[in-house]
Amino acid sequence: METAKTDLLIDSLAKQAGQSVHPSPRQLRLMLVLGSIISTAILFAVILLLLGARNDLSTAFHEPATYFKLAAMISLAVAALYMACRVISPDRKSAAWMPIAPTLAIFVLRAATDQSGASWLGASEYAVISCVTTIMITALLPLVLLLGLLRLGAPVAPGRAGAIAGMLSGALAATAYTITCRNDAGLFLLIWYPFAIALVSATGAAVGRRFLAW
């Protein structure tokens, strides 16, 4: 019953905005999932084309550090996707931030158990700049797509919805970036990956306040 009322409300809002055909919340959620999967595939292709895979990729997949990075980014992407699917509809069950707790646990566990002695600034003097810049730039592609999909819905908190879209975009970009990133230090993962994603999330929030407003 509540879902039906939500669908009717979104249809009403769409008609007021002059949109004759408007996808239902269920369709929008499916579009978010498919859009995220397609964006990830594109991001992997773009990063491989522009930066290439790390030289020791085959060896890296036998190291715990690689699995920590992938687990952290994938868990964050899944959490952000879940949150995006919740906020796309104007209901009372808007997503809290608890879904990202597993990601935070992975970050902390990796930093606490890292015995590599590698620098938190990365393997080179350009590591931090390369990491943050690459994630931010490549995240713009899925961010534009996700904001467009969210606009088809009716999020009650545009800024928050935009921030979630940014977090999801950053997580997808960071997941793809792991294929070329040679910085395996626990503190590097704990500090700079979240920093880059936070910047994308802040961008999404700023854009979302205007672009997603009813």
PDB file of N, CA, C and O in Angstrom, residues 99-164:
ATOM      1  N   PRO A  99      24.848   1.728   6.848  1.00  0.00           N
ATOM      2  CA  PRO A  99      25.341   0.731   5.876  1.00  0.00           C
ATOM      3  C   PRO A  99      26.831   0.832   5.574  1.00  0.00           C
ATOM      4  O   PRO A  99      27.419  -0.138   5.077  1.00  0.00           O
ATOM      5  N   ILE A 100      27.454   1.968   5.855  1.00  0.00           N
ATOM      6  CA  ILE A 100      28.886   2.089   5.555  1.00  0.00           C
ATOM      7  C   ILE A 100      29.757   1.576   6.698  1.00  0.00           C
ATOM      8  O   ILE A 100      30.983   1.576   6.584  1.00  0.00           O
ATOM      9  N   ALA A 101      29.153   1.114   7.793  1.00  0.00           N
ATOM     10  CA  ALA A 101      29.916   0.616   8.937  1.00  0.00           C
ATOM     11  C   ALA A 101      30.869  -0.522   8.564  1.00  0.00           C
ATOM     12  O   ALA A 101      32.024  -0.530   9.010  1.00  0.00           O
ATOM     13  N   PRO A 102      30.445  -1.510   7.750  1.00  0.00           N
ATOM     14  CA  PRO A 102      31.394  -2.568   7.369  1.00  0.00           C
ATOM     15  C   PRO A 102      32.625  -2.039   6.635  1.00  0.00           C
ATOM     16  O   PRO A 102      33.735  -2.543   6.835  1.00  0.00           O
ATOM     17  N   THR A 103      32.420  -1.016   5.808  1.00  0.00           N
ATOM     18  CA  THR A 103      33.554  -0.430   5.092  1.00  0.00           C
ATOM     19  C   THR A 103      34.532   0.204   6.067  1.00  0.00           C
ATOM     20  O   THR A 103      35.755   0.030   5.943  1.00  0.00           O
ATOM     21  N   LEU A 104      34.020   0.939   7.036  1.00  0.00           N
ATOM     22  CA  LEU A 104      34.881   1.555   8.042  1.00  0.00           C
ATOM     23  C   LEU A 104      35.649   0.489   8.823  1.00  0.00           C
ATOM     24  O   LEU A 104      36.842   0.675   9.130  1.00  0.00           O
ATOM     25  N   ALA A 105      34.989  -0.618   9.115  1.00  0.00           N
ATOM     26  CA  ALA A 105      35.649  -1.699   9.834  1.00  0.00           C
ATOM     27  C   ALA A 105      36.798  -2.290   9.012  1.00  0.00           C
ATOM     28  O   ALA A 105      37.869  -2.592   9.550  1.00  0.00           O
ATOM     29  N   ILE A 106      36.583  -2.436   7.704  1.00  0.00           N
ATOM     30  CA  ILE A 106      37.637  -2.962   6.827  1.00  0.00           C
ATOM     31  C   ILE A 106      38.821  -2.000   6.776  1.00  0.00           C
ATOM     32  O   ILE A 106      39.985  -2.412   6.857  1.00  0.00           O
ATOM     33  N   PHE A 107      38.537  -0.698   6.657  1.00  0.00           N
ATOM     34  CA  PHE A 107      39.607   0.304   6.651  1.00  0.00           C
ATOM     35  C   PHE A 107      40.458   0.206   7.918  1.00  0.00           C
ATOM     36  O   PHE A 107      41.691   0.169   7.867  1.00  0.00           O
ATOM     37  N   VAL A 108      39.790   0.202   9.052  1.00  0.00           N
ATOM     38  CA  VAL A 108      40.495   0.192  10.343  1.00  0.00           C
ATOM     39  C   VAL A 108      41.265  -1.109  10.527  1.00  0.00           C
ATOM     40  O   VAL A 108      42.418  -1.105  10.991  1.00  0.00           O
ATOM     41  N   LEU A 109      40.650  -2.233  10.161  1.00  0.00           N
ATOM     42  CA  LEU A 109      41.316  -3.532  10.300  1.00  0.00           C
ATOM     43  C   LEU A 109      42.574  -3.593   9.454  1.00  0.00           C
ATOM     44  O   LEU A 109      43.620  -4.082   9.910  1.00  0.00           O
ATOM     45  N   ARG A 110      42.488  -3.086   8.223  1.00  0.00           N
ATOM     46  CA  ARG A 110      43.661  -3.088   7.337  1.00  0.00           C
ATOM     47  C   ARG A 110      44.771  -2.223   7.920  1.00  0.00           C
ATOM     48  O   ARG A 110      45.945  -2.638   7.950  1.00  0.00           O
ATOM     49  N   ALA A 111      44.427  -1.042   8.412  1.00  0.00           N
ATOM     50  CA  ALA A 111      45.444  -0.152   8.976  1.00  0.00           C
ATOM     51  C   ALA A 111      46.079  -0.749  10.226  1.00  0.00           C
ATOM     52  O   ALA A 111      47.289  -0.615  10.453  1.00  0.00           O
ATOM     53  N   ALA A 112      45.274  -1.436  11.026  1.00  0.00           N
ATOM     54  CA  ALA A 112      45.768  -1.991  12.286  1.00  0.00           C
ATOM     55  C   ALA A 112      46.640  -3.226  12.081  1.00  0.00           C
ATOM     56  O   ALA A 112      47.522  -3.511  12.908  1.00  0.00           O
ATOM     57  N   THR A 113      46.407  -3.959  11.007  1.00  0.00           N
ATOM     58  CA  THR A 113      47.144  -5.214  10.785  1.00  0.00           C
ATOM     59  C   THR A 113      48.247  -5.096   9.743  1.00  0.00           C
ATOM     60  O   THR A 113      48.935  -6.081   9.468  1.00  0.00           O
ATOM     61  N   ASP A 114      48.423  -3.920   9.174  1.00  0.00           N
ATOM     62  CA  ASP A 114      49.437  -3.734   8.134  1.00  0.00           C
ATOM     63  C   ASP A 114      50.837  -3.838   8.724  1.00  0.00           C
ATOM     64  O   ASP A 114      51.211  -3.066   9.602  1.00  0.00           O
ATOM     65  N   GLN A 115      51.596  -4.778   8.229  1.00  0.00           N
ATOM     66  CA  GLN A 115      52.971  -4.986   8.689  1.00  0.00           C
ATOM     67  C   GLN A 115      53.983  -4.667   7.589  1.00  0.00           C
ATOM     68  O   GLN A 115      55.157  -5.003   7.709  1.00  0.00           O
ATOM     69  N   SER A 116      53.515  -4.019   6.524  1.00  0.00           N
ATOM     70  CA  SER A 116      54.389  -3.787   5.371  1.00  0.00           C
ATOM     71  C   SER A 116      55.436  -2.710   5.624  1.00  0.00           C
ATOM     72  O   SER A 116      56.495  -2.717   5.004  1.00  0.00           O
ATOM     73  N   GLY A 117      55.129  -1.761   6.485  1.00  0.00           N
ATOM     74  CA  GLY A 117      56.045  -0.651   6.717  1.00  0.00           C
ATOM     75  C   GLY A 117      56.027   0.374   5.604  1.00  0.00           C
ATOM     76  O   GLY A 117      56.830   1.314   5.601  1.00  0.00           O
ATOM     77  N   ALA A 118      55.109   0.233   4.654  1.00  0.00           N
ATOM     78  CA  ALA A 118      55.007   1.167   3.536  1.00  0.00           C
ATOM     79  C   ALA A 118      54.493   2.522   4.018  1.00  0.00           C
ATOM     80  O   ALA A 118      53.742   2.614   4.996  1.00  0.00           O
ATOM     81  N   SER A 119      54.897   3.571   3.321  1.00  0.00           N
ATOM     82  CA  SER A 119      54.549   4.930   3.717  1.00  0.00           C
ATOM     83  C   SER A 119      53.077   5.232   3.483  1.00  0.00           C
ATOM     84  O   SER A 119      52.487   4.797   2.489  1.00  0.00           O
ATOM     85  N   TRP A 120      52.496   6.028   4.385  1.00  0.00           N
ATOM     86  CA  TRP A 120      51.105   6.463   4.224  1.00  0.00           C
ATOM     87  C   TRP A 120      50.967   7.478   3.097  1.00  0.00           C
ATOM     88  O   TRP A 120      49.862   7.792   2.663  1.00  0.00           O
ATOM     89  N   LEU A 121      52.117   7.959   2.582  1.00  0.00           N
ATOM     90  CA  LEU A 121      52.110   8.886   1.456  1.00  0.00           C
ATOM     91  C   LEU A 121      52.265   8.172   0.118  1.00  0.00           C
ATOM     92  O   LEU A 121      52.297   8.822  -0.926  1.00  0.00           O
ATOM     93  N   GLY A 122      52.372   6.857   0.155  1.00  0.00           N
ATOM     94  CA  GLY A 122      52.433   6.101  -1.079  1.00  0.00           C
ATOM     95  C   GLY A 122      53.840   5.747  -1.519  1.00  0.00           C
ATOM     96  O   GLY A 122      54.829   6.097  -0.865  1.00  0.00           O
ATOM     97  N   ALA A 123      53.910   5.074  -2.660  1.00  0.00           N
ATOM     98  CA  ALA A 123      55.176   4.559  -3.169  1.00  0.00           C
ATOM     99  C   ALA A 123      56.000   5.608  -3.904  1.00  0.00           C
ATOM    100  O   ALA A 123      57.157   5.375  -4.225  1.00  0.00           O
ATOM    101  N   SER A 124      55.419   6.761  -4.216  1.00  0.00           N
ATOM    102  CA  SER A 124      56.158   7.824  -4.904  1.00  0.00           C
ATOM    103  C   SER A 124      55.656   9.181  -4.419  1.00  0.00           C
ATOM    104  O   SER A 124      54.640   9.271  -3.721  1.00  0.00           O
ATOM    105  N   GLU A 125      56.358  10.228  -4.789  1.00  0.00           N
ATOM    106  CA  GLU A 125      55.966  11.557  -4.341  1.00  0.00           C
ATOM    107  C   GLU A 125      54.673  12.033  -4.997  1.00  0.00           C
ATOM    108  O   GLU A 125      54.053  12.994  -4.540  1.00  0.00           O
ATOM    109  N   TYR A 126      54.268  11.376  -6.072  1.00  0.00           N
ATOM    110  CA  TYR A 126      53.036  11.763  -6.759  1.00  0.00           C
ATOM    111  C   TYR A 126      51.865  10.829  -6.445  1.00  0.00           C
ATOM    112  O   TYR A 126      50.794  10.962  -7.027  1.00  0.00           O
ATOM    113  N   ALA A 127      52.077   9.885  -5.538  1.00  0.00           N
ATOM    114  CA  ALA A 127      51.066   8.864  -5.276  1.00  0.00           C
ATOM    115  C   ALA A 127      49.748   9.454  -4.795  1.00  0.00           C
ATOM    116  O   ALA A 127      48.671   9.093  -5.287  1.00  0.00           O
ATOM    117  N   VAL A 128      49.813  10.369  -3.831  1.00  0.00           N
ATOM    118  CA  VAL A 128      48.597  10.949  -3.272  1.00  0.00           C
ATOM    119  C   VAL A 128      47.842  11.749  -4.329  1.00  0.00           C
ATOM    120  O   VAL A 128      46.624  11.609  -4.493  1.00  0.00           O
ATOM    121  N   ILE A 129      48.580  12.595  -5.054  1.00  0.00           N
ATOM    122  CA  ILE A 129      47.951  13.412  -6.095  1.00  0.00           C
ATOM    123  C   ILE A 129      47.327  12.534  -7.163  1.00  0.00           C
ATOM    124  O   ILE A 129      46.193  12.777  -7.617  1.00  0.00           O
ATOM    125  N   SER A 130      48.032  11.496  -7.575  1.00  0.00           N
ATOM    126  CA  SER A 130      47.532  10.592  -8.607  1.00  0.00           C
ATOM    127  C   SER A 130      46.270   9.881  -8.138  1.00  0.00           C
ATOM    128  O   SER A 130      45.278   9.789  -8.877  1.00  0.00           O
ATOM    129  N   CYS A 131      46.286   9.396  -6.915  1.00  0.00           N
ATOM    130  CA  CYS A 131      45.143   8.664  -6.370  1.00  0.00           C
ATOM    131  C   CYS A 131      43.901   9.549  -6.285  1.00  0.00           C
ATOM    132  O   CYS A 131      42.848   9.218  -6.830  1.00  0.00           O
ATOM    133  N   VAL A 132      44.046  10.671  -5.614  1.00  0.00           N
ATOM    134  CA  VAL A 132      42.904  11.558  -5.383  1.00  0.00           C
ATOM    135  C   VAL A 132      42.369  12.122  -6.695  1.00  0.00           C
ATOM    136  O   VAL A 132      41.155  12.135  -6.939  1.00  0.00           O
ATOM    137  N   THR A 133      43.274  12.572  -7.562  1.00  0.00           N
ATOM    138  CA  THR A 133      42.857  13.176  -8.826  1.00  0.00           C
ATOM    139  C   THR A 133      42.169  12.171  -9.740  1.00  0.00           C
ATOM    140  O   THR A 133      41.123  12.465 -10.332  1.00  0.00           O
ATOM    141  N   THR A 134      42.743  10.979  -9.851  1.00  0.00           N
ATOM    142  CA  THR A 134      42.164   9.965 -10.737  1.00  0.00           C
ATOM    143  C   THR A 134      40.775   9.557 -10.280  1.00  0.00           C
ATOM    144  O   THR A 134      39.843   9.452 -11.090  1.00  0.00           O
ATOM    145  N   ILE A 135      40.622   9.319  -8.986  1.00  0.00           N
ATOM    146  CA  ILE A 135      39.317   8.919  -8.467  1.00  0.00           C
ATOM    147  C   ILE A 135      38.292  10.024  -8.686  1.00  0.00           C
ATOM    148  O   ILE A 135      37.158   9.773  -9.120  1.00  0.00           O
ATOM    149  N   MET A 136      38.683  11.271  -8.422  1.00  0.00           N
ATOM    150  CA  MET A 136      37.742  12.381  -8.566  1.00  0.00           C
ATOM    151  C   MET A 136      37.312  12.574 -10.023  1.00  0.00           C
ATOM    152  O   MET A 136      36.130  12.747 -10.315  1.00  0.00           O
ATOM    153  N   ILE A 137      38.263  12.547 -10.940  1.00  0.00           N
ATOM    154  CA  ILE A 137      37.952  12.799 -12.345  1.00  0.00           C
ATOM    155  C   ILE A 137      37.111  11.668 -12.939  1.00  0.00           C
ATOM    156  O   ILE A 137      36.100  11.905 -13.604  1.00  0.00           O
ATOM    157  N   THR A 138      37.529  10.428 -12.685  1.00  0.00           N
ATOM    158  CA  THR A 138      36.794   9.308 -13.266  1.00  0.00           C
ATOM    159  C   THR A 138      35.409   9.150 -12.624  1.00  0.00           C
ATOM    160  O   THR A 138      34.488   8.621 -13.256  1.00  0.00           O
ATOM    161  N   ALA A 139      35.252   9.628 -11.399  1.00  0.00           N
ATOM    162  CA  ALA A 139      33.956   9.519 -10.717  1.00  0.00           C
ATOM    163  C   ALA A 139      32.909  10.459 -11.314  1.00  0.00           C
ATOM    164  O   ALA A 139      31.715  10.283 -11.064  1.00  0.00           O
ATOM    165  N   LEU A 140      33.342  11.442 -12.092  1.00  0.00           N
ATOM    166  CA  LEU A 140      32.386  12.392 -12.670  1.00  0.00           C
ATOM    167  C   LEU A 140      31.425  11.722 -13.633  1.00  0.00           C
ATOM    168  O   LEU A 140      30.260  12.103 -13.730  1.00  0.00           O
ATOM    169  N   LEU A 141      31.903  10.703 -14.346  1.00  0.00           N
ATOM    170  CA  LEU A 141      31.037  10.015 -15.307  1.00  0.00           C
ATOM    171  C   LEU A 141      29.844   9.351 -14.615  1.00  0.00           C
ATOM    172  O   LEU A 141      28.689   9.629 -14.956  1.00  0.00           O
ATOM    173  N   PRO A 142      30.081   8.467 -13.622  1.00  0.00           N
ATOM    174  CA  PRO A 142      28.918   7.878 -12.952  1.00  0.00           C
ATOM    175  C   PRO A 142      28.118   8.892 -12.150  1.00  0.00           C
ATOM    176  O   PRO A 142      26.899   8.732 -11.991  1.00  0.00           O
ATOM    177  N   LEU A 143      28.758   9.954 -11.666  1.00  0.00           N
ATOM    178  CA  LEU A 143      28.034  10.960 -10.891  1.00  0.00           C
ATOM    179  C   LEU A 143      26.973  11.646 -11.742  1.00  0.00           C
ATOM    180  O   LEU A 143      25.829  11.841 -11.288  1.00  0.00           O
ATOM    181  N   VAL A 144      27.328  12.003 -12.965  1.00  0.00           N
ATOM    182  CA  VAL A 144      26.357  12.630 -13.870  1.00  0.00           C
ATOM    183  C   VAL A 144      25.196  11.674 -14.135  1.00  0.00           C
ATOM    184  O   VAL A 144      24.021  12.068 -14.101  1.00  0.00           O
ATOM    185  N   LEU A 145      25.505  10.412 -14.385  1.00  0.00           N
ATOM    186  CA  LEU A 145      24.472   9.417 -14.660  1.00  0.00           C
ATOM    187  C   LEU A 145      23.559   9.227 -13.451  1.00  0.00           C
ATOM    188  O   LEU A 145      22.330   9.226 -13.572  1.00  0.00           O
ATOM    189  N   LEU A 146      24.153   9.079 -12.271  1.00  0.00           N
ATOM    190  CA  LEU A 146      23.364   8.804 -11.069  1.00  0.00           C
ATOM    191  C   LEU A 146      22.498   9.994 -10.671  1.00  0.00           C
ATOM    192  O   LEU A 146      21.347   9.829 -10.251  1.00  0.00           O
ATOM    193  N   LEU A 147      23.034  11.202 -10.809  1.00  0.00           N
ATOM    194  CA  LEU A 147      22.229  12.384 -10.509  1.00  0.00           C
ATOM    195  C   LEU A 147      21.047  12.487 -11.473  1.00  0.00           C
ATOM    196  O   LEU A 147      19.947  12.886 -11.077  1.00  0.00           O
ATOM    197  N   GLY A 148      21.290  12.116 -12.725  1.00  0.00           N
ATOM    198  CA  GLY A 148      20.205  12.128 -13.696  1.00  0.00           C
ATOM    199  C   GLY A 148      19.113  11.135 -13.333  1.00  0.00           C
ATOM    200  O   GLY A 148      17.921  11.428 -13.461  1.00  0.00           O
ATOM    201  N   LEU A 149      19.506   9.961 -12.852  1.00  0.00           N
ATOM    202  CA  LEU A 149      18.525   8.963 -12.441  1.00  0.00           C
ATOM    203  C   LEU A 149      17.783   9.396 -11.188  1.00  0.00           C
ATOM    204  O   LEU A 149      16.563   9.219 -11.080  1.00  0.00           O
ATOM    205  N   LEU A 150      18.503   9.974 -10.241  1.00  0.00           N
ATOM    206  CA  LEU A 150      17.858  10.445  -9.012  1.00  0.00           C
ATOM    207  C   LEU A 150      16.863  11.562  -9.303  1.00  0.00           C
ATOM    208  O   LEU A 150      15.844  11.689  -8.623  1.00  0.00           O
ATOM    209  N   ARG A 151      17.154  12.345 -10.311  1.00  0.00           N
ATOM    210  CA  ARG A 151      16.247  13.436 -10.677  1.00  0.00           C
ATOM    211  C   ARG A 151      14.909  12.904 -11.187  1.00  0.00           C
ATOM    212  O   ARG A 151      13.874  13.583 -11.089  1.00  0.00           O
ATOM    213  N   LEU A 152      14.917  11.692 -11.725  1.00  0.00           N
ATOM    214  CA  LEU A 152      13.680  11.074 -12.186  1.00  0.00           C
ATOM    215  C   LEU A 152      12.795  10.642 -11.022  1.00  0.00           C
ATOM    216  O   LEU A 152      11.601  10.395 -11.190  1.00  0.00           O
ATOM    217  N   GLY A 153      13.397  10.522  -9.843  1.00  0.00           N
ATOM    218  CA  GLY A 153      12.650  10.181  -8.643  1.00  0.00           C
ATOM    219  C   GLY A 153      12.225  11.434  -7.917  1.00  0.00           C
ATOM    220  O   GLY A 153      12.043  12.488  -8.530  1.00  0.00           O
ATOM    221  N   ALA A 154      12.060  11.303  -6.601  1.00  0.00           N
ATOM    222  CA  ALA A 154      11.623  12.462  -5.815  1.00  0.00           C
ATOM    223  C   ALA A 154      12.253  12.416  -4.425  1.00  0.00           C
ATOM    224  O   ALA A 154      11.565  12.271  -3.420  1.00  0.00           O
ATOM    225  N   PRO A 155      13.589  12.518  -4.342  1.00  0.00           N
ATOM    226  CA  PRO A 155      14.240  12.483  -3.025  1.00  0.00           C
ATOM    227  C   PRO A 155      13.825  13.677  -2.173  1.00  0.00           C
ATOM    228  O   PRO A 155      13.785  14.805  -2.662  1.00  0.00           O
ATOM    229  N   VAL A 156      13.521  13.420  -0.896  1.00  0.00           N
ATOM    230  CA  VAL A 156      13.042  14.495  -0.021  1.00  0.00           C
ATOM    231  C   VAL A 156      14.191  15.364   0.488  1.00  0.00           C
ATOM    232  O   VAL A 156      13.965  16.476   0.967  1.00  0.00           O
ATOM    233  N   ALA A 157      15.420  14.867   0.397  1.00  0.00           N
ATOM    234  CA  ALA A 157      16.588  15.629   0.841  1.00  0.00           C
ATOM    235  C   ALA A 157      17.587  15.685  -0.312  1.00  0.00           C
ATOM    236  O   ALA A 157      18.473  14.821  -0.409  1.00  0.00           O
ATOM    237  N   PRO A 158      17.456  16.658  -1.201  1.00  0.00           N
ATOM    238  CA  PRO A 158      18.300  16.713  -2.402  1.00  0.00           C
ATOM    239  C   PRO A 158      19.797  16.706  -2.110  1.00  0.00           C
ATOM    240  O   PRO A 158      20.559  16.027  -2.810  1.00  0.00           O
ATOM    241  N   GLY A 159      20.211  17.456  -1.094  1.00  0.00           N
ATOM    242  CA  GLY A 159      21.633  17.502  -0.782  1.00  0.00           C
ATOM    243  C   GLY A 159      22.162  16.157  -0.331  1.00  0.00           C
ATOM    244  O   GLY A 159      23.237  15.720  -0.747  1.00  0.00           O
ATOM    245  N   ARG A 160      21.398  15.488   0.504  1.00  0.00           N
ATOM    246  CA  ARG A 160      21.796  14.170   0.992  1.00  0.00           C
ATOM    247  C   ARG A 160      21.803  13.154  -0.141  1.00  0.00           C
ATOM    248  O   ARG A 160      22.714  12.326  -0.233  1.00  0.00           O
ATOM    249  N   ALA A 161      20.792  13.215  -0.991  1.00  0.00           N
ATOM    250  CA  ALA A 161      20.738  12.304  -2.130  1.00  0.00           C
ATOM    251  C   ALA A 161      21.937  12.520  -3.044  1.00  0.00           C
ATOM    252  O   ALA A 161      22.541  11.560  -3.542  1.00  0.00           O
ATOM    253  N   GLY A 162      22.293  13.785  -3.266  1.00  0.00           N
ATOM    254  CA  GLY A 162      23.462  14.083  -4.083  1.00  0.00           C
ATOM    255  C   GLY A 162      24.745  13.580  -3.456  1.00  0.00           C
ATOM    256  O   GLY A 162      25.640  13.080  -4.149  1.00  0.00           O
ATOM    257  N   ALA A 163      24.842  13.690  -2.122  1.00  0.00           N
ATOM    258  CA  ALA A 163      26.025  13.196  -1.417  1.00  0.00           C
ATOM    259  C   ALA A 163      26.146  11.684  -1.560  1.00  0.00           C
ATOM    260  O   ALA A 163      27.247  11.147  -1.753  1.00  0.00           O
ATOM    261  N   ILE A 164      25.018  10.989  -1.472  1.00  0.00           N
ATOM    262  CA  ILE A 164      25.029   9.529  -1.629  1.00  0.00           C
ATOM    263  C   ILE A 164      25.434   9.151  -3.050  1.00  0.00           C
ATOM    264  O   ILE A 164      26.205   8.213  -3.266  1.00  0.00           O
TER     265      ILE A 164
END
